[in-house]
CSV table of C-alpha atoms and ligand atoms in Angstrom, one decimal:
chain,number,residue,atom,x,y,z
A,991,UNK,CA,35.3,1.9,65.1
A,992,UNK,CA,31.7,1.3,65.3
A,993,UNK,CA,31.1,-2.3,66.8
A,994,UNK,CA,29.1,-4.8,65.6
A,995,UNK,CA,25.8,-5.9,67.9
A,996,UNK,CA,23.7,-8.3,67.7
A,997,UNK,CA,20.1,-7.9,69.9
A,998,UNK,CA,18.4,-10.8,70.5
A,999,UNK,CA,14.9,-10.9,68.8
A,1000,UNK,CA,12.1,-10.9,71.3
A,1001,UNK,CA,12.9,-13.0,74.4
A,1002,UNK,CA,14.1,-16.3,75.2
A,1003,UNK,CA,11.9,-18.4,77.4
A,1004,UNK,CA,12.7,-20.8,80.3
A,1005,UNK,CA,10.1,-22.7,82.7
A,1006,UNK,CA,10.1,-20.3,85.6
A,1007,UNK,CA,9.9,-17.5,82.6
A,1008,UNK,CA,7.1,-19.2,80.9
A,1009,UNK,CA,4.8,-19.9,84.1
A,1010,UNK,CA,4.7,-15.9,85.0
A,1011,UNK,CA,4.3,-14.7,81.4
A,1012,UNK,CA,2.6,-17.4,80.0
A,1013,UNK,CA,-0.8,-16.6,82.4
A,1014,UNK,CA,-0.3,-12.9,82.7
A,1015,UNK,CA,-1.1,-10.7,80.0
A,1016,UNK,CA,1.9,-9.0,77.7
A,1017,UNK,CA,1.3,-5.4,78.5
A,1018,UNK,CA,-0.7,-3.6,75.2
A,1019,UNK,CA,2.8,-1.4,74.8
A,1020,UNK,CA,5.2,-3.5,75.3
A,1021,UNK,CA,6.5,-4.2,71.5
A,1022,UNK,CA,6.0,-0.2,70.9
A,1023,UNK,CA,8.2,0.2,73.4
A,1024,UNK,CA,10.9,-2.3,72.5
A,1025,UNK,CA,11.1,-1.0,69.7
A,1026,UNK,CA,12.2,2.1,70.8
A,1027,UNK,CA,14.6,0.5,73.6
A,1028,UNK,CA,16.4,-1.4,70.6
A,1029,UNK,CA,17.2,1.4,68.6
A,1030,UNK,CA,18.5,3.7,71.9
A,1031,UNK,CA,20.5,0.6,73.0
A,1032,UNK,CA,21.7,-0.1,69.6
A,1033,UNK,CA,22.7,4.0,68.7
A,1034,UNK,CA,24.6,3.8,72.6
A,1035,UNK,CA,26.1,0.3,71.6
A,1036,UNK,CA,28.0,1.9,68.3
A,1037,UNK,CA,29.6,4.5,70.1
A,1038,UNK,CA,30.3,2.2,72.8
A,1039,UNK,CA,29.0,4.3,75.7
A,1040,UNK,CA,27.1,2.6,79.1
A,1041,UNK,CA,23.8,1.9,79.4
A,1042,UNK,CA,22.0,2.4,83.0
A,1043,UNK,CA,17.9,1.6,83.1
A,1044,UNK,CA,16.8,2.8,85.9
A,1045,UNK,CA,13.3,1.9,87.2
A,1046,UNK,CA,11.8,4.6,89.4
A,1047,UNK,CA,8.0,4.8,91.4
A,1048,UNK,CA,5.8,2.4,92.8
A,1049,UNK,CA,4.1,-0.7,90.9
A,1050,UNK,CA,0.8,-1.1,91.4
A,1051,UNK,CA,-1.8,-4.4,91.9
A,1052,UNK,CA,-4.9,-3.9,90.5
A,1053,UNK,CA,-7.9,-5.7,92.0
A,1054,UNK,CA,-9.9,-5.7,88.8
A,1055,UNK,CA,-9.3,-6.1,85.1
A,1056,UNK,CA,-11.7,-3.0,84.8
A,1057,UNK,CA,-9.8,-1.1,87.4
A,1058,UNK,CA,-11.6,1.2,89.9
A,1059,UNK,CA,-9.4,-0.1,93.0
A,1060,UNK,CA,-5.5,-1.3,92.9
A,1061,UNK,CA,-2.9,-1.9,95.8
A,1062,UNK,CA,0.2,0.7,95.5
A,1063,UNK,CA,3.3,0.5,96.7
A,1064,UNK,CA,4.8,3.5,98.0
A,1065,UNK,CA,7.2,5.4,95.9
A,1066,UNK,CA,7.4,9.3,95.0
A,1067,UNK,CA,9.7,7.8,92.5
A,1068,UNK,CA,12.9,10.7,93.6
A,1069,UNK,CA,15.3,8.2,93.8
A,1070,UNK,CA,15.2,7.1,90.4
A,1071,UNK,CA,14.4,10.7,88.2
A,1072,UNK,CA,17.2,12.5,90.5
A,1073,UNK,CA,19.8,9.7,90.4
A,1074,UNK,CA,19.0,9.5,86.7
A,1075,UNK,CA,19.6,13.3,86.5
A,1076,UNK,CA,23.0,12.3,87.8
A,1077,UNK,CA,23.8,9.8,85.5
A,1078,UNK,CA,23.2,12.4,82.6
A,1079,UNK,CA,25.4,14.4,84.9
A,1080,UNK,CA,22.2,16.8,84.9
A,1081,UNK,CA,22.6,17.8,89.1
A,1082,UNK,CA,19.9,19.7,89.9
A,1083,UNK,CA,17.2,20.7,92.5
A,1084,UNK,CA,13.5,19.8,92.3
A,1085,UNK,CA,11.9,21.9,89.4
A,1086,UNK,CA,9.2,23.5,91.5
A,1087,UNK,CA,11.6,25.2,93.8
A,1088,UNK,CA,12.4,27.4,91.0
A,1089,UNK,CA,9.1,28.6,90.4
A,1090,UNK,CA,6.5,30.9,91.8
A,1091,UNK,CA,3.4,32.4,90.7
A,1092,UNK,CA,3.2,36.2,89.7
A,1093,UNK,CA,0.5,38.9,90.6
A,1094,UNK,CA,-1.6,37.7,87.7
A,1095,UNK,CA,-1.9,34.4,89.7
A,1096,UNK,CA,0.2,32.2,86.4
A,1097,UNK,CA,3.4,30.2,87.3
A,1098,UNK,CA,6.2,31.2,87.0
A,1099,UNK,CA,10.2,31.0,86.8
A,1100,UNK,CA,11.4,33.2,90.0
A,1101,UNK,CA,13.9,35.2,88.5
A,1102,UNK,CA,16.5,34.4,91.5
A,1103,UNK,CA,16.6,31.0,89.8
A,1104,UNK,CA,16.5,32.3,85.9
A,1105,UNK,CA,19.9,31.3,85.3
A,1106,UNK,CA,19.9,27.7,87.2
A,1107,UNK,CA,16.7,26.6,85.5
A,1108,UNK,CA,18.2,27.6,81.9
A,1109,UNK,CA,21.2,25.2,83.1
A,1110,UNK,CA,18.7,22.4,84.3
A,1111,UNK,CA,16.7,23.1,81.0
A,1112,UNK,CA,19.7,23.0,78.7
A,1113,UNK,CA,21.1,20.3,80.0
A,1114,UNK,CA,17.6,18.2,79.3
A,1115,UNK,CA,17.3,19.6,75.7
A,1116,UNK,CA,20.8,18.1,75.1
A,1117,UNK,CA,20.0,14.8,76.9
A,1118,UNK,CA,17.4,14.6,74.6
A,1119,UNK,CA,19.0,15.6,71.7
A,1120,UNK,CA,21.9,13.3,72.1
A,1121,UNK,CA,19.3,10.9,72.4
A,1122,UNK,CA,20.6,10.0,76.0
A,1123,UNK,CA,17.7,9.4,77.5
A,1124,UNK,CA,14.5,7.2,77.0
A,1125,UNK,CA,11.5,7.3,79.2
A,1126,UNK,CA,9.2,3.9,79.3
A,1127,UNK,CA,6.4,4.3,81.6
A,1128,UNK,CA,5.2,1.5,83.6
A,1129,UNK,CA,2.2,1.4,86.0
A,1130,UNK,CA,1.3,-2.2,87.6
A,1131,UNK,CA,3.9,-4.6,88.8
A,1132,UNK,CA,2.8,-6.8,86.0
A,1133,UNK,CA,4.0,-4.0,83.4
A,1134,UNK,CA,7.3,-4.0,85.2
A,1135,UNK,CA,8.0,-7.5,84.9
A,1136,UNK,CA,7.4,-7.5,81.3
A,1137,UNK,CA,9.3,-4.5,81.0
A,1138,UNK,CA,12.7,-5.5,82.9
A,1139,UNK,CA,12.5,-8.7,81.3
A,1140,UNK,CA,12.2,-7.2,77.7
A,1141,UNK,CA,15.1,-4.4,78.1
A,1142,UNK,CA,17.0,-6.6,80.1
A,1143,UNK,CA,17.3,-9.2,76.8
A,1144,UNK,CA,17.6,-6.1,74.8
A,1145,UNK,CA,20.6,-4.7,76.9
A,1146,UNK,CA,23.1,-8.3,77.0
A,1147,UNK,CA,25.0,-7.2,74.3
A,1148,UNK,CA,26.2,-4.3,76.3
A,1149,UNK,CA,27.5,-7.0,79.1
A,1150,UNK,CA,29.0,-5.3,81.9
A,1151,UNK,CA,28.5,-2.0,79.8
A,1152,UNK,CA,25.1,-1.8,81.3
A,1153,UNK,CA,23.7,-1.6,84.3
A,1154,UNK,CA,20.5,-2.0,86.6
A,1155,UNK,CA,19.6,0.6,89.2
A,1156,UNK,CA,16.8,-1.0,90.8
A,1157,UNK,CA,14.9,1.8,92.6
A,1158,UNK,CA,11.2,1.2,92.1
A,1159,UNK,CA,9.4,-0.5,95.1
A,1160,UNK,CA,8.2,-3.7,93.2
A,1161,UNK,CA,4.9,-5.1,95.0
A,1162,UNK,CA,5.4,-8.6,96.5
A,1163,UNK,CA,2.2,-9.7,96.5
A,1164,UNK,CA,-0.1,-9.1,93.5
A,1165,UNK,CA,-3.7,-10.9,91.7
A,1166,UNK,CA,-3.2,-13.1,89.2
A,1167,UNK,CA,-5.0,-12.7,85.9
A,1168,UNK,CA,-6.3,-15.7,86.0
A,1169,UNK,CA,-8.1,-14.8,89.8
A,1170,UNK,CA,-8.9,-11.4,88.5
A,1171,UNK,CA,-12.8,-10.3,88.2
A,1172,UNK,CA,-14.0,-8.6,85.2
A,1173,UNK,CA,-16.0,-5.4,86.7
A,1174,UNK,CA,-15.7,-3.3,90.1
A,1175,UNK,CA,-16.3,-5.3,93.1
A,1176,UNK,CA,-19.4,-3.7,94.1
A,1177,UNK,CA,-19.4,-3.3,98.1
A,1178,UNK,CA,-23.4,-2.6,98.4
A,1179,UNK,CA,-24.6,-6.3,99.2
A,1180,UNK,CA,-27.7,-6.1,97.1
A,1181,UNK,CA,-25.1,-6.2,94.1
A,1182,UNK,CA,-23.1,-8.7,95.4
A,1183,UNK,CA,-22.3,-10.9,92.6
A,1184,UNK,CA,-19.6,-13.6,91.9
A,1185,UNK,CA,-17.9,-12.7,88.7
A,1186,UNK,CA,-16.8,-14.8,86.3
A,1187,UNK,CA,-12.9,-15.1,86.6
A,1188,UNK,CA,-11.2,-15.7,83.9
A,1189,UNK,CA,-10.7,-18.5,81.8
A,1190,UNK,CA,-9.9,-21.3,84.8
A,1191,UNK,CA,-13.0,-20.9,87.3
A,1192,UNK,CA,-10.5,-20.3,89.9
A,1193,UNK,CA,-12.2,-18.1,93.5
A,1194,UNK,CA,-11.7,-15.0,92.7
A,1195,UNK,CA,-8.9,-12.9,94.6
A,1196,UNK,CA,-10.7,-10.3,95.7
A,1197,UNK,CA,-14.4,-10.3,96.8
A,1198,UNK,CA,-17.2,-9.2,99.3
A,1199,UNK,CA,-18.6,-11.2,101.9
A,1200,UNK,CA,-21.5,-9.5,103.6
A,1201,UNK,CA,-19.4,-6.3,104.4
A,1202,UNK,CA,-15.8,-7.3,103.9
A,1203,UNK,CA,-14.3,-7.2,101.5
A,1204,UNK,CA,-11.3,-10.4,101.4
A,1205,UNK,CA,-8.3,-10.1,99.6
A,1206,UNK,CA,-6.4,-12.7,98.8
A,1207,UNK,CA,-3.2,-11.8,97.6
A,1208,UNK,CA,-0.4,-14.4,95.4
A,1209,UNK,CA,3.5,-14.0,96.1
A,1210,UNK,CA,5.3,-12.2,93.4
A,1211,UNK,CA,7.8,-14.5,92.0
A,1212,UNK,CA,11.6,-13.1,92.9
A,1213,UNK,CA,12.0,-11.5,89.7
A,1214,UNK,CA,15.9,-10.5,91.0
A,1215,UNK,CA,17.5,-13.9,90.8
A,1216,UNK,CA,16.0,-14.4,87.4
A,1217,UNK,CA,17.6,-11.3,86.2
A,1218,UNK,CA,20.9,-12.0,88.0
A,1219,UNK,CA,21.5,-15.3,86.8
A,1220,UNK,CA,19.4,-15.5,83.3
A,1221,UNK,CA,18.5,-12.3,82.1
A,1222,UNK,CA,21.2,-10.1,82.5
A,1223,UNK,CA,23.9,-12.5,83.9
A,1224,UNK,CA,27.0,-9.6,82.7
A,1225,UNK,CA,25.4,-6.6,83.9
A,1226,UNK,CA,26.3,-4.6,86.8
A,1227,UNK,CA,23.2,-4.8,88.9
A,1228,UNK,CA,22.5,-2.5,92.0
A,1229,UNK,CA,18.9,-3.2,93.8
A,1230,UNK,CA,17.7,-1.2,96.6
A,1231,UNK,CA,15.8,-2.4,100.0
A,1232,UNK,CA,13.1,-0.5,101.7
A,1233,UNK,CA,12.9,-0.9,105.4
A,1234,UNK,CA,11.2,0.9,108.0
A,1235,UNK,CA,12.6,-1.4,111.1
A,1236,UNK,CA,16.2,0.4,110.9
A,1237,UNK,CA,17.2,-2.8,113.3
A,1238,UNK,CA,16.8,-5.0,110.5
A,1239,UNK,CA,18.1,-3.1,107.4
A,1240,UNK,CA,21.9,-3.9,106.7
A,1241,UNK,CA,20.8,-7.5,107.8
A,1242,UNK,CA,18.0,-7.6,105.3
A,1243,UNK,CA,20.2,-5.9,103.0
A,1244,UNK,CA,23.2,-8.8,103.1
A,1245,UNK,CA,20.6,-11.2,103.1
A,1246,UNK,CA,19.2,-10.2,99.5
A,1247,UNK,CA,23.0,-10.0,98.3
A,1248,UNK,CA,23.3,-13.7,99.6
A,1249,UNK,CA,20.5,-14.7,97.6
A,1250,UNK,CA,20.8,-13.1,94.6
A,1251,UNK,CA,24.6,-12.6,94.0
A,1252,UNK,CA,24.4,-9.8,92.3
A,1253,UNK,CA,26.7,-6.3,93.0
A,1254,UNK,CA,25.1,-4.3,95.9
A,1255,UNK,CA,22.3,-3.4,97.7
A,1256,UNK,CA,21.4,0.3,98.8
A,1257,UNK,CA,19.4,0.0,102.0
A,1258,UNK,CA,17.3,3.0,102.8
A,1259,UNK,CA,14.4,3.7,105.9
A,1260,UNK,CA,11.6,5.3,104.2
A,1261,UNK,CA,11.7,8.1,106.9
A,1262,UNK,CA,15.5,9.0,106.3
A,1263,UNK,CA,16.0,7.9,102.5
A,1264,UNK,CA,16.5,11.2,101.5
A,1265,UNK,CA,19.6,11.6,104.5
A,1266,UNK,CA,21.3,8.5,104.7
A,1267,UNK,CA,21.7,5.1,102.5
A,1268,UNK,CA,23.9,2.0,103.3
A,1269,UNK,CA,25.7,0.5,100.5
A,1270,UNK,CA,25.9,-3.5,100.9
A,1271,UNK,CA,29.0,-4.7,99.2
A,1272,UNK,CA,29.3,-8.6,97.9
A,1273,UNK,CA,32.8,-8.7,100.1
A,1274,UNK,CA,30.5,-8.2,103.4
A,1275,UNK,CA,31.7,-4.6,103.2
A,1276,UNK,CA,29.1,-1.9,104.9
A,1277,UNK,CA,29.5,1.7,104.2
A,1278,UNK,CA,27.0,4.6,104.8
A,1279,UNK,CA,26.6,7.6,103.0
A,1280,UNK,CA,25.3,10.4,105.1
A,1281,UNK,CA,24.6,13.8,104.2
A,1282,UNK,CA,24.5,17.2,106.1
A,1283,UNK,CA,21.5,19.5,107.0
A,1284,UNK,CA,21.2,21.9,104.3
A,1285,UNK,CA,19.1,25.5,105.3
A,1286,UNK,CA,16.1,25.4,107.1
A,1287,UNK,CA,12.5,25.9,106.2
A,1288,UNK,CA,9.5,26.9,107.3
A,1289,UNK,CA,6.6,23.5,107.9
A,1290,UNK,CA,3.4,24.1,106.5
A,1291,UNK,CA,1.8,25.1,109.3
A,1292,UNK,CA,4.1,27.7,109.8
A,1293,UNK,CA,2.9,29.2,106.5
A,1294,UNK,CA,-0.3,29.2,107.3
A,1295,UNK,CA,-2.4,32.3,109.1
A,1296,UNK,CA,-2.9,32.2,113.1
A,1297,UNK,CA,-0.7,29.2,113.6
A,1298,UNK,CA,3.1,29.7,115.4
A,1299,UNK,CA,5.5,29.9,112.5
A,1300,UNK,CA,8.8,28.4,114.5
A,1301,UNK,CA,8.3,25.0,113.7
A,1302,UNK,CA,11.2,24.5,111.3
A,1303,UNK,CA,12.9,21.8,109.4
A,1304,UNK,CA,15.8,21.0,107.8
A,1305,UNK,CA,16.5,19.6,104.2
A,1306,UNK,CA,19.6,17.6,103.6
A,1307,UNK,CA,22.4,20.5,102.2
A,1308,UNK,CA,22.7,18.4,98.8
A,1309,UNK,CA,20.5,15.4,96.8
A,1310,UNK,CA,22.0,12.0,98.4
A,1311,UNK,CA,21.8,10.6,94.7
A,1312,UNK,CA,24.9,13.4,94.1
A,1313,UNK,CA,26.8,10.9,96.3
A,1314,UNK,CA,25.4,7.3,94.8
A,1315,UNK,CA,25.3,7.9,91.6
A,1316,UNK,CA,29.6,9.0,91.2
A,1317,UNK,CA,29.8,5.7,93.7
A,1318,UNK,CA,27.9,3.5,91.6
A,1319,UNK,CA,30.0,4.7,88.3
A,1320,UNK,CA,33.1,3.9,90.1
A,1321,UNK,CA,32.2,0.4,90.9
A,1322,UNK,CA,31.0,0.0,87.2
A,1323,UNK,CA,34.0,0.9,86.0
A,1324,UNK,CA,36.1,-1.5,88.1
A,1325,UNK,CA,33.6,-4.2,86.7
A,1326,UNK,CA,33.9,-3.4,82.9
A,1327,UNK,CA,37.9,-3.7,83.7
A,1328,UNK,CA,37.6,-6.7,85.2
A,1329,UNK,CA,35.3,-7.9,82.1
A,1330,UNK,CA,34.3,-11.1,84.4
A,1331,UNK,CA,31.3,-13.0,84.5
A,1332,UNK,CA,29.7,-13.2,87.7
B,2174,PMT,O1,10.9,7.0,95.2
B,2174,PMT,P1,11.3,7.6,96.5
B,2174,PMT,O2,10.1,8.1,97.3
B,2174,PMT,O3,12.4,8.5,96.4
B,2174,PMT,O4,11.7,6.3,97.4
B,2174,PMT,C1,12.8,5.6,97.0
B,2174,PMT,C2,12.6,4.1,97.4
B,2174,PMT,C3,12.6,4.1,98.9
B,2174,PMT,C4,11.4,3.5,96.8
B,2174,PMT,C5,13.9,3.3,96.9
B,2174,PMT,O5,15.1,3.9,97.4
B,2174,PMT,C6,13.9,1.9,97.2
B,2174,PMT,O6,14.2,1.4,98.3
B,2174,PMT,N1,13.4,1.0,96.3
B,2174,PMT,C7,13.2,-0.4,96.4
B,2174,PMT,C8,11.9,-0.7,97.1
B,2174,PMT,C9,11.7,-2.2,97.2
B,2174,PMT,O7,11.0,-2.7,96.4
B,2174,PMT,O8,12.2,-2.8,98.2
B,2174,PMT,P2,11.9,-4.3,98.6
B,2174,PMT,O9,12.7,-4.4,99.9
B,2174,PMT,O10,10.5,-4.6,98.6
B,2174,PMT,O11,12.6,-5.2,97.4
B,2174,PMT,C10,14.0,-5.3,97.4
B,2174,PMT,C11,14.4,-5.7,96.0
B,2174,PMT,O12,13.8,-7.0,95.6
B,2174,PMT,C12,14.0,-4.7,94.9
B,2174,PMT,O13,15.2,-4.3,94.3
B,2174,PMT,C13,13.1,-5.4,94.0
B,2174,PMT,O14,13.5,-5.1,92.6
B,2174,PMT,C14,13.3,-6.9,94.3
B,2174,PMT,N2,12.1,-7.7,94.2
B,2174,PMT,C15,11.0,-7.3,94.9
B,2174,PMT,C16,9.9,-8.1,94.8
B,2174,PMT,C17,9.9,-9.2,93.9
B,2174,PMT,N3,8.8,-9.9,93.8
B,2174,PMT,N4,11.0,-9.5,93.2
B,2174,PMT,C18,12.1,-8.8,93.3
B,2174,PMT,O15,13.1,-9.1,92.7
């Protein structure tokens, strides 16, 4: 039976909403891309499947509205494509270990891994063919607001049908528009000039005095609690917390699911994320996930002429999103048959 859905028409707007997005500019794509994000979610809706956006890299700050410099925030974005693979039950391994180049110097598919890459390549064409997967790109942290704001209004309907998988490191500190300069911030002091910024005469958040250049930086409004308790108040939602203090991490971790309420937090350390995660459960509950060494390989320098080639490392034996991802479907499951509100 195909069920009716209603999607909200553009987004509805309360006063913390309005003071973000009233004074910092709708991204140029935005309605292109909700457009799109309507019909997927509608077509998923009618046949009554689940929904999971999941956000993946780093959000950027940029320091002018003609941008030459921005602030990053580190992400290779694996988390998020390879857990997403999982979701599409797509497990593979990166896409470059499959390839070589030939004698002709052109790239190519090492035939060891032919029949692996047609699996990895079939199971994409079907993805896309089903229509199971949309890709919206995002680049600045104010993008990404706009962005998880919009989809998440688009995907109520689905209620606890859809879910949030909150792997991109969001920036917490970014320039407002309304402190933002026009043009590069010139660092040679015979061009030092004090740009106009924008529409309010506010300083200017980023600017050169003699040879510094200052950087003052506003707080990112917590963007979670709004989505937790406004935006997406049915939805299954999973956020993840960097660290690199491992004594802190599971503390950090709880403290986020105190403030927010939401499902769980994944902590990870940015030098082991790829080996171990700890899940953060609302009931206080604390479980890692751990995975073995996989084969070892050779480090860089090893490859390289005239240096010793036993330095050696190890991978992890299989992608630690193989293990979240059947977890994280679990727990959704147990929340669409509970069919509560938070
Ligand atoms: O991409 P990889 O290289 O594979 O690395 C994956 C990862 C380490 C980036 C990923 O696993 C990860 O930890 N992502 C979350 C990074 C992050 O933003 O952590 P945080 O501790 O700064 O923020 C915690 C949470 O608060 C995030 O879910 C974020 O959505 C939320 N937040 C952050 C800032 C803000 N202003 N509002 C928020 O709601």
């Amino acid at each position: 039976m195909v069920k009716e859905i209603h999607i909200p028409n553009g987004v509805r707007a309360n006063n913390v909403d309005m003071e973000y997005f009233e004074s910092n500019p709708k991204p140029a794509n935005l309605d292109a891309h909700s457009t799109l994000a309507r019909t997927f979610i509608e077509h998923h809706a009618e046949q009554n499947r689940r929904v999971a956006l999941v956000t993946s890299g780093g959000t950027t700050v940029p320091l002018e509205n003609q941008t030459v410099r921005f602030i990053d925030n580190f992400s290779a974005g694996t988390r998020g494509a390879t857990s997403a693979e999982y979701f599409l039950e797509s497990g593979t391994n990166c896409f470059l270990d499959y390839m070589m180049f030939n004698d002709a110097g052109t790239v190519v598919i090492n035939t060891k891994y032919q029949h692996q890459m047609g699996d990895v390549l079939a199971k994409y064409t079907k993805a896309r063919k089903e229509n199971a997967l949309l890709l919206l790109p995002f680049t600045t942290v104010n993008e990404y607001l706009w962005y998880l704001r919009e989809l998440a209004m688009l995907m109520q309907p689905l209620g606890p049908k859809s879910l949030f998988y909150l792997a991109a490191a969001v920036s917490d500190f970014f320039v407002p528009a309304e402190r933002m300069v026009e043009h590069k911030i010139q660092s040679s002091e015979e061009f030092h000039v004090r740009q106009p910024n924008g529409t309010t005469g506010q300083p200017p958040a980023a600017h050169m005095e003699g040879k510094q250049l200052l950087i003052d930086l506003d707080p990112v409004p917590k963007f979670l609690k709004l989505l937790v308790d406004r935006w997406a108040p049915q939805s299954m939602i999973i956020s993840f917390k960097l660290e690199t203090d491992p004594s802190i991490l599971a503390e950090k971790a709880r403290s986020a699911l105190k403030k927010y309420s939401h499902h769980l937090v994944i902590g990870n350390l940015l030098n082991t994320r790829k080996w171990e995660v700890v899940f953060v459960s609302a009931d206080g509950g604390e479980k890692w996930l751990r995975v073995p060494a996989g084969r070892r390989t050779k480090s860089v320098s090893g490859l390289l002429p005239d240096t010793p080639s036993t330095e050696e490392s190890r991978e992890p034996a299989v992608e630690i999103e193989s293990w979240i991802v059947p977890e994280i479907e679990k727990l959704q499951t147990e929340w669409i048959g509970h069919g509560e509100q938070r």
